[in-house]
PDB file of C-alpha atoms and ligand atoms in Angstrom:
ATOM      1  CA  MET A   1    -127.263 -95.276 -22.289  1.00  0.00           C
ATOM      2  CA  HIS A   2    -130.270 -97.282 -20.503  1.00  0.00           C
ATOM      3  CA  GLU A   3    -129.798-100.478 -22.400  1.00  0.00           C
ATOM      4  CA  ASN A   4    -130.621-102.402 -19.203  1.00  0.00           C
ATOM      5  CA  LEU A   5    -133.628-100.498 -18.512  1.00  0.00           C
ATOM      6  CA  VAL A   6    -135.216-100.481 -21.725  1.00  0.00           C
ATOM      7  CA  LEU A   7    -138.849 -99.366 -21.159  1.00  0.00           C
ATOM      8  CA  ASP A   8    -142.392-100.826 -22.737  1.00  0.00           C
ATOM      9  CA  PRO A   9    -143.675 -98.062 -24.510  1.00  0.00           C
ATOM     10  CA  GLU A  10    -146.946 -99.469 -24.371  1.00  0.00           C
ATOM     11  CA  ARG A  11    -146.999 -99.144 -20.526  1.00  0.00           C
ATOM     12  CA  ILE A  12    -145.967 -95.796 -19.915  1.00  0.00           C
ATOM     13  CA  PRO A  13    -147.780 -93.785 -16.745  1.00  0.00           C
ATOM     14  CA  ARG A  14    -150.253 -91.173 -18.018  1.00  0.00           C
ATOM     15  CA  HIS A  15    -150.252 -89.362 -14.868  1.00  0.00           C
ATOM     16  CA  VAL A  16    -146.688 -89.742 -12.402  1.00  0.00           C
ATOM     17  CA  ALA A  17    -146.971 -88.078  -8.955  1.00  0.00           C
ATOM     18  CA  ILE A  18    -143.718 -87.496  -6.823  1.00  0.00           C
ATOM     19  CA  ILE A  19    -142.705 -86.743  -3.542  1.00  0.00           C
ATOM     20  CA  MET A  20    -139.759 -84.789  -4.089  1.00  0.00           C
ATOM     21  CA  ASP A  21    -138.385 -85.347  -0.213  1.00  0.00           C
ATOM     22  CA  GLY A  22    -134.746 -85.594   1.602  1.00  0.00           C
ATOM     23  CA  ASN A  23    -133.292 -81.980  -0.047  1.00  0.00           C
ATOM     24  CA  GLY A  24    -132.224 -81.450   3.756  1.00  0.00           C
ATOM     25  CA  ARG A  25    -130.622 -84.557   4.621  1.00  0.00           C
ATOM     26  CA  TRP A  26    -129.067 -84.215   1.357  1.00  0.00           C
ATOM     27  CA  ALA A  27    -127.320 -81.111   2.678  1.00  0.00           C
ATOM     28  CA  LYS A  28    -126.578 -82.277   6.013  1.00  0.00           C
ATOM     29  CA  GLN A  29    -124.809 -85.116   4.410  1.00  0.00           C
ATOM     30  CA  ARG A  30    -122.556 -82.716   3.044  1.00  0.00           C
ATOM     31  CA  ASN A  31    -122.248 -80.164   6.037  1.00  0.00           C
ATOM     32  CA  LEU A  32    -124.538 -77.515   3.751  1.00  0.00           C
ATOM     33  CA  PRO A  33    -127.367 -75.498   4.819  1.00  0.00           C
ATOM     34  CA  ARG A  34    -130.973 -76.584   4.088  1.00  0.00           C
ATOM     35  CA  ILE A  35    -131.554 -74.581   1.793  1.00  0.00           C
ATOM     36  CA  MET A  36    -128.324 -75.567  -0.380  1.00  0.00           C
ATOM     37  CA  GLY A  37    -130.368 -79.133  -0.806  1.00  0.00           C
ATOM     38  CA  HIS A  38    -133.241 -77.210  -2.076  1.00  0.00           C
ATOM     39  CA  LYS A  39    -131.187 -75.588  -4.774  1.00  0.00           C
ATOM     40  CA  ALA A  40    -129.917 -78.678  -5.599  1.00  0.00           C
ATOM     41  CA  GLY A  41    -133.463 -80.137  -5.950  1.00  0.00           C
ATOM     42  CA  THR A  42    -134.441 -77.770  -8.356  1.00  0.00           C
ATOM     43  CA  GLU A  43    -131.352 -79.243 -10.487  1.00  0.00           C
ATOM     44  CA  SER A  44    -133.450 -82.953 -10.246  1.00  0.00           C
ATOM     45  CA  LEU A  45    -136.696 -81.087 -11.034  1.00  0.00           C
ATOM     46  CA  LYS A  46    -135.676 -79.424 -14.051  1.00  0.00           C
ATOM     47  CA  ASN A  47    -134.306 -82.999 -15.491  1.00  0.00           C
ATOM     48  CA  ILE A  48    -137.179 -84.600 -14.079  1.00  0.00           C
ATOM     49  CA  VAL A  49    -139.493 -82.483 -16.398  1.00  0.00           C
ATOM     50  CA  LYS A  50    -137.369 -82.886 -19.021  1.00  0.00           C
ATOM     51  CA  ILE A  51    -137.118 -86.170 -18.931  1.00  0.00           C
ATOM     52  CA  ALA A  52    -141.164 -86.725 -18.623  1.00  0.00           C
ATOM     53  CA  GLY A  53    -141.810 -84.459 -21.472  1.00  0.00           C
ATOM     54  CA  GLU A  54    -139.504 -86.760 -23.658  1.00  0.00           C
ATOM     55  CA  LEU A  55    -141.076 -89.950 -22.457  1.00  0.00           C
ATOM     56  CA  LYS A  56    -144.376 -88.486 -23.566  1.00  0.00           C
ATOM     57  CA  LEU A  57    -145.794 -88.442 -19.902  1.00  0.00           C
ATOM     58  CA  GLU A  58    -149.352 -86.794 -19.761  1.00  0.00           C
ATOM     59  CA  VAL A  59    -149.068 -84.983 -16.260  1.00  0.00           C
ATOM     60  CA  LEU A  60    -146.150 -84.741 -13.804  1.00  0.00           C
ATOM     61  CA  THR A  61    -147.295 -83.696 -10.465  1.00  0.00           C
ATOM     62  CA  LEU A  62    -144.675 -82.911  -8.076  1.00  0.00           C
ATOM     63  CA  TYR A  63    -145.163 -82.122  -4.169  1.00  0.00           C
ATOM     64  CA  ALA A  64    -143.079 -79.079  -3.898  1.00  0.00           C
ATOM     65  CA  PHE A  65    -144.736 -77.340  -0.408  1.00  0.00           C
ATOM     66  CA  SER A  66    -147.670 -78.846   1.846  1.00  0.00           C
ATOM     67  CA  THR A  67    -149.627 -76.804   3.939  1.00  0.00           C
ATOM     68  CA  GLU A  68    -147.783 -78.407   7.186  1.00  0.00           C
ATOM     69  CA  ASN A  69    -144.259 -76.884   5.792  1.00  0.00           C
ATOM     70  CA  TRP A  70    -145.477 -73.658   6.184  1.00  0.00           C
ATOM     71  CA  LYS A  71    -144.556 -74.721   9.959  1.00  0.00           C
ATOM     72  CA  ARG A  72    -140.836 -74.654   9.275  1.00  0.00           C
ATOM     73  CA  PRO A  73    -138.449 -71.859   9.917  1.00  0.00           C
ATOM     74  CA  SER A  74    -139.436 -68.635   8.247  1.00  0.00           C
ATOM     75  CA  LEU A  75    -135.878 -68.234   6.552  1.00  0.00           C
ATOM     76  CA  GLU A  76    -136.336 -71.797   5.021  1.00  0.00           C
ATOM     77  CA  VAL A  77    -139.942 -70.831   3.800  1.00  0.00           C
ATOM     78  CA  GLN A  78    -138.667 -67.834   2.360  1.00  0.00           C
ATOM     79  CA  GLY A  79    -135.399 -69.649   0.739  1.00  0.00           C
ATOM     80  CA  LEU A  80    -138.307 -72.286  -0.628  1.00  0.00           C
ATOM     81  CA  MET A  81    -140.375 -69.085  -2.287  1.00  0.00           C
ATOM     82  CA  THR A  82    -137.838 -67.658  -3.796  1.00  0.00           C
ATOM     83  CA  LEU A  83    -136.208 -70.645  -5.263  1.00  0.00           C
ATOM     84  CA  LEU A  84    -140.125 -71.245  -6.809  1.00  0.00           C
ATOM     85  CA  LYS A  85    -139.593 -68.141  -8.334  1.00  0.00           C
ATOM     86  CA  SER A  86    -136.440 -68.196  -9.991  1.00  0.00           C
ATOM     87  CA  TYR A  87    -137.155 -71.842 -11.184  1.00  0.00           C
ATOM     88  CA  LEU A  88    -140.750 -70.281 -12.821  1.00  0.00           C
ATOM     89  CA  LYS A  89    -138.768 -67.293 -14.399  1.00  0.00           C
ATOM     90  CA  SER A  90    -136.019 -69.301 -15.800  1.00  0.00           C
ATOM     91  CA  GLU A  91    -137.917 -72.544 -17.220  1.00  0.00           C
ATOM     92  CA  LEU A  92    -140.985 -70.494 -18.746  1.00  0.00           C
ATOM     93  CA  GLN A  93    -138.695 -70.498 -22.393  1.00  0.00           C
ATOM     94  CA  LYS A  94    -137.981 -74.201 -22.318  1.00  0.00           C
ATOM     95  CA  MET A  95    -141.719 -75.069 -20.869  1.00  0.00           C
ATOM     96  CA  LEU A  96    -142.747 -72.979 -24.051  1.00  0.00           C
ATOM     97  CA  ASP A  97    -140.307 -74.616 -26.493  1.00  0.00           C
ATOM     98  CA  ASN A  98    -141.182 -78.284 -25.178  1.00  0.00           C
ATOM     99  CA  THR A  99    -145.000 -77.810 -25.146  1.00  0.00           C
ATOM    100  CA  VAL A 100    -145.072 -77.867 -21.275  1.00  0.00           C
ATOM    101  CA  SER A 101    -148.281 -76.367 -19.703  1.00  0.00           C
ATOM    102  CA  LEU A 102    -148.064 -75.851 -15.769  1.00  0.00           C
ATOM    103  CA  ARG A 103    -150.711 -75.954 -13.861  1.00  0.00           C
ATOM    104  CA  CYS A 104    -151.030 -75.834  -9.989  1.00  0.00           C
ATOM    105  CA  ILE A 105    -152.908 -77.566  -7.175  1.00  0.00           C
ATOM    106  CA  GLY A 106    -153.465 -76.229  -3.462  1.00  0.00           C
ATOM    107  CA  GLU A 107    -153.933 -72.845  -1.579  1.00  0.00           C
ATOM    108  CA  ILE A 108    -152.148 -70.793  -3.957  1.00  0.00           C
ATOM    109  CA  GLU A 109    -153.726 -67.868  -2.507  1.00  0.00           C
ATOM    110  CA  MET A 110    -151.696 -68.466   0.622  1.00  0.00           C
ATOM    111  CA  LEU A 111    -148.448 -67.865  -1.291  1.00  0.00           C
ATOM    112  CA  PRO A 112    -146.327 -64.145  -1.289  1.00  0.00           C
ATOM    113  CA  THR A 113    -148.132 -62.541  -3.791  1.00  0.00           C
ATOM    114  CA  ASP A 114    -144.506 -61.812  -5.873  1.00  0.00           C
ATOM    115  CA  VAL A 115    -144.722 -65.461  -6.275  1.00  0.00           C
ATOM    116  CA  GLN A 116    -148.626 -65.766  -7.237  1.00  0.00           C
ATOM    117  CA  LYS A 117    -147.505 -63.060  -9.680  1.00  0.00           C
ATOM    118  CA  VAL A 118    -144.762 -65.540 -11.281  1.00  0.00           C
ATOM    119  CA  LEU A 119    -147.032 -68.450 -11.102  1.00  0.00           C
ATOM    120  CA  SER A 120    -150.088 -66.974 -12.917  1.00  0.00           C
ATOM    121  CA  GLU A 121    -147.995 -65.582 -15.579  1.00  0.00           C
ATOM    122  CA  VAL A 122    -146.670 -68.715 -16.355  1.00  0.00           C
ATOM    123  CA  MET A 123    -149.475 -70.351 -16.268  1.00  0.00           C
ATOM    124  CA  GLN A 124    -151.177 -68.022 -18.646  1.00  0.00           C
ATOM    125  CA  GLU A 125    -148.188 -68.226 -21.287  1.00  0.00           C
ATOM    126  CA  THR A 126    -148.000 -71.617 -21.079  1.00  0.00           C
ATOM    127  CA  ALA A 127    -152.052 -72.416 -21.477  1.00  0.00           C
ATOM    128  CA  ARG A 128    -151.967 -72.913 -25.319  1.00  0.00           C
ATOM    129  CA  ASN A 129    -149.555 -75.362 -24.919  1.00  0.00           C
ATOM    130  CA  ALA A 130    -152.519 -77.260 -23.253  1.00  0.00           C
ATOM    131  CA  GLU A 131    -154.119 -77.743 -26.692  1.00  0.00           C
ATOM    132  CA  ASP A 132    -151.560 -79.936 -27.976  1.00  0.00           C
ATOM    133  CA  LYS A 133    -152.232 -82.964 -26.271  1.00  0.00           C
ATOM    134  CA  SER A 134    -148.995 -84.326 -26.782  1.00  0.00           C
ATOM    135  CA  GLY A 135    -147.491 -81.919 -24.417  1.00  0.00           C
ATOM    136  CA  LEU A 136    -146.632 -82.437 -20.953  1.00  0.00           C
ATOM    137  CA  ILE A 137    -148.673 -80.977 -18.116  1.00  0.00           C
ATOM    138  CA  LEU A 138    -146.325 -79.844 -15.223  1.00  0.00           C
ATOM    139  CA  ASN A 139    -148.624 -79.596 -11.905  1.00  0.00           C
ATOM    140  CA  LEU A 140    -147.122 -78.173  -9.381  1.00  0.00           C
ATOM    141  CA  ALA A 141    -148.628 -78.833  -5.387  1.00  0.00           C
ATOM    142  CA  LEU A 142    -148.018 -75.656  -3.596  1.00  0.00           C
ATOM    143  CA  SER A 143    -149.410 -75.195  -0.239  1.00  0.00           C
ATOM    144  CA  TYR A 144    -151.104 -78.331  -1.207  1.00  0.00           C
ATOM    145  CA  GLY A 145    -152.950 -80.595   1.746  1.00  0.00           C
ATOM    146  CA  GLY A 146    -155.060 -83.422   0.874  1.00  0.00           C
ATOM    147  CA  ARG A 147    -157.692 -82.886   3.397  1.00  0.00           C
ATOM    148  CA  SER A 148    -157.790 -79.410   2.801  1.00  0.00           C
ATOM    149  CA  GLU A 149    -158.373 -80.158  -0.804  1.00  0.00           C
ATOM    150  CA  ILE A 150    -161.173 -82.614   0.057  1.00  0.00           C
ATOM    151  CA  VAL A 151    -162.766 -80.338   2.634  1.00  0.00           C
ATOM    152  CA  ARG A 152    -162.748 -77.491   0.301  1.00  0.00           C
ATOM    153  CA  ALA A 153    -164.723 -79.613  -2.505  1.00  0.00           C
ATOM    154  CA  ALA A 154    -167.096 -80.525   0.361  1.00  0.00           C
ATOM    155  CA  ARG A 155    -167.940 -76.860   0.718  1.00  0.00           C
ATOM    156  CA  ILE A 156    -168.465 -76.145  -3.064  1.00  0.00           C
ATOM    157  CA  MET A 157    -170.439 -78.984  -3.569  1.00  0.00           C
ATOM    158  CA  ALA A 158    -172.363 -77.922  -0.657  1.00  0.00           C
ATOM    159  CA  GLU A 159    -172.856 -74.146  -1.919  1.00  0.00           C
ATOM    160  CA  LYS A 160    -174.090 -75.535  -5.115  1.00  0.00           C
ATOM    161  CA  CYS A 161    -176.846 -77.548  -3.121  1.00  0.00           C
ATOM    162  CA  VAL A 162    -177.694 -74.650  -1.144  1.00  0.00           C
ATOM    163  CA  SER A 163    -177.890 -72.551  -4.405  1.00  0.00           C
ATOM    164  CA  GLY A 164    -180.082 -75.259  -6.169  1.00  0.00           C
ATOM    165  CA  GLN A 165    -177.395 -76.013  -8.875  1.00  0.00           C
ATOM    166  CA  PHE A 166    -177.634 -79.853  -7.459  1.00  0.00           C
ATOM    167  CA  ASP A 167    -179.009 -82.106  -5.150  1.00  0.00           C
ATOM    168  CA  PRO A 168    -177.282 -84.313  -2.633  1.00  0.00           C
ATOM    169  CA  LYS A 169    -178.867 -87.274  -4.165  1.00  0.00           C
ATOM    170  CA  ASP A 170    -176.306 -86.298  -7.156  1.00  0.00           C
ATOM    171  CA  PHE A 171    -172.990 -86.739  -5.449  1.00  0.00           C
ATOM    172  CA  SER A 172    -170.952 -89.385  -6.564  1.00  0.00           C
ATOM    173  CA  GLU A 173    -167.122 -90.111  -6.753  1.00  0.00           C
ATOM    174  CA  LYS A 174    -167.115 -88.358 -10.489  1.00  0.00           C
ATOM    175  CA  LEU A 175    -168.736 -85.310  -9.113  1.00  0.00           C
ATOM    176  CA  LEU A 176    -166.475 -84.978  -6.140  1.00  0.00           C
ATOM    177  CA  ALA A 177    -163.673 -85.539  -8.369  1.00  0.00           C
ATOM    178  CA  ALA A 178    -164.841 -82.693 -10.414  1.00  0.00           C
ATOM    179  CA  HIS A 179    -164.482 -80.516  -7.767  1.00  0.00           C
ATOM    180  CA  LEU A 180    -160.856 -81.385  -6.500  1.00  0.00           C
ATOM    181  CA  TYR A 181    -158.164 -78.907  -7.598  1.00  0.00           C
ATOM    182  CA  THR A 182    -156.976 -82.034  -9.800  1.00  0.00           C
ATOM    183  CA  ALA A 183    -160.203 -81.523 -11.778  1.00  0.00           C
ATOM    184  CA  GLY A 184    -159.867 -83.121 -15.432  1.00  0.00           C
ATOM    185  CA  LEU A 185    -156.831 -84.709 -14.741  1.00  0.00           C
ATOM    186  CA  PRO A 186    -156.281 -88.576 -14.847  1.00  0.00           C
ATOM    187  CA  ASP A 187    -155.908 -90.401 -11.427  1.00  0.00           C
ATOM    188  CA  PRO A 188    -152.027 -90.750 -10.878  1.00  0.00           C
ATOM    189  CA  ASP A 189    -150.827 -94.139 -11.865  1.00  0.00           C
ATOM    190  CA  LEU A 190    -147.282 -93.973 -10.202  1.00  0.00           C
ATOM    191  CA  LEU A 191    -146.616 -92.327  -6.673  1.00  0.00           C
ATOM    192  CA  ILE A 192    -142.340 -91.805  -6.279  1.00  0.00           C
ATOM    193  CA  ARG A 193    -141.368 -90.753  -2.940  1.00  0.00           C
ATOM    194  CA  THR A 194    -137.796 -89.788  -2.489  1.00  0.00           C
ATOM    195  CA  GLY A 195    -135.930 -90.019   0.841  1.00  0.00           C
ATOM    196  CA  GLY A 196    -137.342 -93.208   1.887  1.00  0.00           C
ATOM    197  CA  GLU A 197    -140.066 -92.142   4.380  1.00  0.00           C
ATOM    198  CA  SER A 198    -143.226 -94.458   4.240  1.00  0.00           C
ATOM    199  CA  ARG A 199    -145.833 -92.252   4.204  1.00  0.00           C
ATOM    200  CA  LEU A 200    -148.067 -89.629   2.113  1.00  0.00           C
ATOM    201  CA  SER A 201    -147.723 -86.577   3.983  1.00  0.00           C
ATOM    202  CA  ASN A 202    -151.098 -85.279   3.287  1.00  0.00           C
ATOM    203  CA  PHE A 203    -150.622 -85.513  -0.655  1.00  0.00           C
ATOM    204  CA  LEU A 204    -153.423 -86.568  -3.093  1.00  0.00           C
ATOM    205  CA  LEU A 205    -155.360 -88.672  -0.500  1.00  0.00           C
ATOM    206  CA  TRP A 206    -158.104 -89.106  -3.082  1.00  0.00           C
ATOM    207  CA  GLN A 207    -156.144 -89.501  -6.207  1.00  0.00           C
ATOM    208  CA  LEU A 208    -153.595 -91.748  -5.141  1.00  0.00           C
ATOM    209  CA  SER A 209    -156.262 -94.412  -4.240  1.00  0.00           C
ATOM    210  CA  TYR A 210    -155.006 -96.670  -6.956  1.00  0.00           C
ATOM    211  CA  ALA A 211    -151.686 -95.448  -7.211  1.00  0.00           C
ATOM    212  CA  GLU A 212    -148.696 -97.929  -7.696  1.00  0.00           C
ATOM    213  CA  LEU A 213    -146.041 -97.109  -4.651  1.00  0.00           C
ATOM    214  CA  TYR A 214    -142.577 -96.665  -5.409  1.00  0.00           C
ATOM    215  CA  ILE A 215    -140.201 -95.454  -2.375  1.00  0.00           C
ATOM    216  CA  THR A 216    -136.731 -94.791  -3.070  1.00  0.00           C
ATOM    217  CA  GLU A 217    -133.819 -94.439  -0.154  1.00  0.00           C
ATOM    218  CA  THR A 218    -132.321 -91.853  -2.788  1.00  0.00           C
ATOM    219  CA  MET A 219    -132.430 -88.554  -1.921  1.00  0.00           C
ATOM    220  CA  TRP A 220    -134.153 -85.779  -4.265  1.00  0.00           C
ATOM    221  CA  PRO A 221    -131.138 -84.214  -5.413  1.00  0.00           C
ATOM    222  CA  ASP A 222    -129.560 -87.533  -6.195  1.00  0.00           C
ATOM    223  CA  PHE A 223    -132.521 -88.618  -8.126  1.00  0.00           C
ATOM    224  CA  ASN A 224    -131.566 -88.808 -11.844  1.00  0.00           C
ATOM    225  CA  THR A 225    -132.618 -89.973 -15.083  1.00  0.00           C
ATOM    226  CA  GLU A 226    -131.330 -93.742 -13.845  1.00  0.00           C
ATOM    227  CA  ARG A 227    -133.258 -93.384 -10.953  1.00  0.00           C
ATOM    228  CA  PHE A 228    -136.318 -92.418 -12.541  1.00  0.00           C
ATOM    229  CA  PHE A 229    -136.004 -95.172 -15.195  1.00  0.00           C
ATOM    230  CA  GLU A 230    -135.646 -97.501 -12.323  1.00  0.00           C
ATOM    231  CA  ALA A 231    -138.591 -96.509 -11.034  1.00  0.00           C
ATOM    232  CA  LEU A 232    -140.852 -96.889 -14.179  1.00  0.00           C
ATOM    233  CA  LYS A 233    -139.258 -99.842 -15.088  1.00  0.00           C
ATOM    234  CA  GLU A 234    -140.347-101.370 -11.561  1.00  0.00           C
ATOM    235  CA  PHE A 235    -144.145 -99.752 -12.591  1.00  0.00           C
ATOM    236  CA  GLN A 236    -144.265-101.433 -15.763  1.00  0.00           C
ATOM    237  CA  SER A 237    -143.488-104.842 -13.518  1.00  0.00           C
ATOM    238  CA  ARG A 238    -146.470-104.658 -11.493  1.00  0.00           C
ATOM    239  CA  GLU A 239    -149.859-105.870 -12.130  1.00  0.00           C
ATOM    240  CA  ARG A 240    -152.534-103.879 -11.235  1.00  0.00           C
ATOM    241  CA  ARG A 241    -155.263-105.768 -10.349  1.00  0.00           C
ATOM    242  CA  PHE A 242    -157.792-102.865  -9.339  1.00  0.00           C
ATOM    243  CA  GLY A 243    -159.668-105.821  -7.144  1.00  0.00           C
ATOM    244  CA  GLN A 244    -159.958-108.523  -9.505  1.00  0.00           C
ATOM    245  CA  THR A 245    -157.916-111.564  -9.776  1.00  0.00           C
ATOM    246  CA  SER A 246    -154.921-112.229 -11.862  1.00  0.00           C
ATOM    247  CA  GLN A 247    -156.620-115.171 -14.047  1.00  0.00           C
ATOM    248  CA  GLN A 248    -159.413-112.446 -14.713  1.00  0.00           C
ATOM    249  CA  LEU A 249    -156.941-109.818 -15.970  1.00  0.00           C
ATOM    250  CA  GLN A 250    -155.216-112.527 -18.232  1.00  0.00           C
ATOM    251  CA  ALA A 251    -158.729-113.562 -19.753  1.00  0.00           C
ATOM    252  CA  GLU A 252    -159.493-110.137 -20.624  1.00  0.00           C
TER     253      GLU A 252
HETATM  254  C1  IPE B 301    -138.221 -81.733   0.736  1.00  0.00           C
HETATM  255  O1  IPE B 301    -137.020 -81.947   1.406  1.00  0.00           O
HETATM  256  C2  IPE B 301    -138.835 -80.838   0.196  1.00  0.00           C
HETATM  257  C3  IPE B 301    -139.836 -79.526   0.739  1.00  0.00           C
HETATM  258  C4  IPE B 301    -140.242 -80.271   1.797  1.00  0.00           C
HETATM  259  C5  IPE B 301    -140.052 -78.195   0.628  1.00  0.00           C
HETATM  260  P1  IPE B 301    -136.990 -81.810   2.887  1.00  0.00           P
HETATM  261  O2  IPE B 301    -136.806 -80.404   3.225  1.00  0.00           O
HETATM  262  O3  IPE B 301    -138.107 -82.205   3.574  1.00  0.00           O
HETATM  263  O4  IPE B 301    -135.761 -82.798   3.147  1.00  0.00           O
HETATM  264  P2  IPE B 301    -135.345 -83.709   4.706  1.00  0.00           P
HETATM  265  O5  IPE B 301    -136.543 -84.825   4.362  1.00  0.00           O
HETATM  266  O6  IPE B 301    -135.743 -82.887   5.662  1.00  0.00           O
HETATM  267  O7  IPE B 301    -134.424 -84.429   4.240  1.00  0.00           O
HETATM  268  C1  IPE B 302    -143.580 -83.773   2.223  1.00  0.00           C
HETATM  269  O1  IPE B 302    -142.219 -83.771   2.644  1.00  0.00           O
HETATM  270  C2  IPE B 302    -143.531 -82.465   1.721  1.00  0.00           C
HETATM  271  C3  IPE B 302    -143.121 -82.035   0.458  1.00  0.00           C
HETATM  272  C4  IPE B 302    -142.101 -83.048   0.107  1.00  0.00           C
HETATM  273  C5  IPE B 302    -143.734 -80.992  -0.578  1.00  0.00           C
HETATM  274  P1  IPE B 302    -142.080 -83.371   4.014  1.00  0.00           P
HETATM  275  O2  IPE B 302    -140.572 -83.517   4.512  1.00  0.00           O
HETATM  276  O3  IPE B 302    -142.663 -82.050   4.622  1.00  0.00           O
HETATM  277  O4  IPE B 302    -142.717 -84.500   4.911  1.00  0.00           O
HETATM  278  P2  IPE B 302    -142.944 -85.129   6.458  1.00  0.00           P
HETATM  279  O5  IPE B 302    -143.145 -84.104   7.370  1.00  0.00           O
HETATM  280  O6  IPE B 302    -141.572 -85.988   6.760  1.00  0.00           O
HETATM  281  O7  IPE B 302    -144.198 -85.993   6.935  1.00  0.00           O
HETATM  282 MG1   MG B 303    -138.607 -84.294   4.584  1.00  0.00          MG
END
């Protein structure tokens, strides 16, 4: 099926993060209400989760709702929350069958209580899948903002200093990373943004510091298996130097 896009099994990224953008424009191009774009977007989401599991990715982090998205018209926000809830309910069995474990990052307490309830049920039910190290961690960013995540980590660390758990001298990159929502997860190797915008929109500001960036004009509802393979293929063609020279890497 993807004979011209065969991936190197040795270089599958451990963690892929995706900014799922372009649902609204996809709908507008078809004279549909924006919410229909979001609905079509959930179909893409289901497919990409399935492929990510088949490719044995460790983590797939999806930006589903930002702290800034609360500023959207309340009907759109409500529609998104309803879609999220029905997505979680309808996918639970599939997650259990495919050893997917659900995690989430963001200000979960800001979400409507019915959504929070379904979310924690699905996380609880799928938690045992996390013991199977070969299973995918599906990490949903909900009411997520990168700056507020860092501020929150700093606050928790300051509180721990005040209570004597550790000292400011102990502060390190590792310690800060351990206080982010993403504690315990590897940093993303690849960031994909659909919808063509060249910005981070407050996503994983700390964690993306050395991710490969891949921006595609494809709108999220059109981001199919083939487009995903194209992104992964492009990732595999990049040389990740982490500050070193090409020569140094080749000598290793
Ligand atoms: C991304 O699609 C989904 C969310 C932000 C929830 P958009 O709704 O931002 O789509 P565009 O950018 O308006 O096309
Ligand atoms: C980023 O998309 C957030 C999500 C995809 C959830 P936006 O559409 O909200 O980003 P901006 O506002 O164009 O930067
Ligand atoms: Mg957008």
